[in-house]
């Protein structure tokens, strides 16, 4: 990595909505340094998490990627359906191994 690279640090989080208490509960958390966009990281994290941990009926998940500077990106499971998005090499490299492997199994 050189000084000219356009990498940014971010924190990502997978959340599950708890309808009875009406709060979002953290189900996964991580940090990455990447040049991928926060929206792409959020998509990759959520797609990998849902591939590794299939949701049960009625569960609502979302992923948030918060860069150290800039605006956070939020992606819901509904936004992942049939949109044709695939994780690029920058996204895969920024994910932990268990999410990377789950994404690889989904194709």
Coordinates of C-alpha atoms in Angstrom, one line a residue:
X1 CA 0.0 0.0 0.0
X2 CA 1.4 3.4 -0.9
X3 CA 0.4 6.9 0.1
X4 CA -1.3 7.4 -3.2
X5 CA -3.8 4.6 -2.6
X6 CA -7.3 5.9 -1.8
X7 CA -8.0 3.6 1.2
X8 CA -10.3 4.5 3.9
X9 CA -11.0 2.9 7.3
X10 CA -14.5 1.9 8.2
X11 CA -16.5 -0.1 10.7
X12 CA -19.3 -2.4 9.5
X13 CA -22.1 -3.9 11.5
X14 CA -24.8 -6.5 10.8
X15 CA -28.0 -5.8 12.8
X16 CA -31.2 -7.8 13.5
X17 CA -34.4 -5.9 14.2
X18 CA -36.2 -6.9 17.4
X19 CA -39.9 -6.0 16.8
X20 CA -41.0 -6.4 20.4
X21 CA -38.5 -3.8 21.8
X22 CA -38.3 -2.0 18.5
X23 CA -34.5 -1.9 18.5
X24 CA -31.7 -3.0 16.1
X25 CA -29.4 -5.6 17.8
X26 CA -25.8 -6.1 16.7
X27 CA -25.2 -9.6 15.2
X28 CA -21.7 -9.0 13.7
X29 CA -19.1 -6.2 13.8
X30 CA -15.8 -5.6 12.1
X31 CA -13.4 -3.1 10.7
X32 CA -11.7 -2.8 7.4
X33 CA -9.3 -0.6 5.5
X34 CA -10.3 -0.6 1.8
X35 CA -10.8 1.5 -1.3
X36 CA -14.2 -0.1 -1.9
X37 CA -17.2 2.1 -1.2
X38 CA -19.1 1.8 2.1
X39 CA -22.2 0.8 0.2
X40 CA -20.4 -2.1 -1.4
X41 CA -18.9 -3.2 1.9
X42 CA -22.3 -3.1 3.5
X43 CA -23.7 -5.2 0.7
X44 CA -20.9 -7.7 0.9
X45 CA -21.1 -8.0 4.6
X46 CA -24.9 -8.6 4.6
X47 CA -24.8 -11.0 1.7
X48 CA -22.0 -13.0 3.3
X49 CA -23.7 -13.0 6.7
X50 CA -27.1 -14.1 5.3
X51 CA -25.4 -16.8 3.3
X52 CA -23.6 -18.1 6.4
X53 CA -26.6 -17.7 8.7
X54 CA -29.9 -18.0 6.7
X55 CA -32.6 -15.9 8.3
X56 CA -35.6 -17.6 9.9
X57 CA -39.1 -16.4 8.9
X58 CA -39.9 -12.9 9.9
X59 CA -36.3 -11.8 10.7
X60 CA -35.2 -8.4 9.4
X61 CA -31.5 -7.7 8.8
X62 CA -29.5 -4.8 7.7
X63 CA -25.8 -3.9 7.4
X64 CA -24.3 -0.5 8.1
X65 CA -20.8 0.6 7.0
X66 CA -19.5 3.7 8.8
X67 CA -16.3 5.2 7.3
X68 CA -14.1 7.2 9.7
X69 CA -14.8 10.2 7.4
X70 CA -17.9 10.5 5.2
X71 CA -21.5 9.3 5.3
X72 CA -22.5 5.8 6.5
X73 CA -24.2 3.4 4.1
X74 CA -27.1 1.1 5.1
X75 CA -28.2 -1.9 3.1
X76 CA -31.3 -4.0 3.9
X77 CA -31.8 -7.6 2.9
X78 CA -34.6 -6.5 0.5
X79 CA -32.1 -4.5 -1.4
X80 CA -29.9 -7.5 -2.1
X81 CA -32.6 -9.5 -3.9
X82 CA -32.2 -9.8 -7.6
X83 CA -30.2 -6.6 -8.1
X84 CA -27.4 -8.3 -10.0
X85 CA -24.7 -7.0 -7.7
X86 CA -21.5 -9.1 -7.2
X87 CA -18.7 -8.5 -4.7
X88 CA -15.6 -7.2 -6.4
X89 CA -12.1 -8.1 -5.4
X90 CA -11.7 -5.0 -3.1
X91 CA -14.9 -6.0 -1.2
X92 CA -13.9 -9.6 -0.8
X93 CA -10.4 -8.6 0.4
X94 CA -11.9 -6.3 3.1
X95 CA -14.2 -9.1 4.5
X96 CA -13.2 -11.6 7.2
X97 CA -12.6 -15.1 5.9
X98 CA -15.9 -16.6 7.1
X99 CA -17.9 -14.0 5.1
X100 CA -15.6 -14.3 2.1
X101 CA -16.1 -18.1 2.1
X102 CA -19.9 -17.7 2.5
X103 CA -19.9 -15.3 -0.5
X104 CA -17.9 -17.8 -2.5
X105 CA -20.4 -20.6 -1.9
X106 CA -23.3 -18.4 -3.2
X107 CA -21.5 -17.8 -6.5

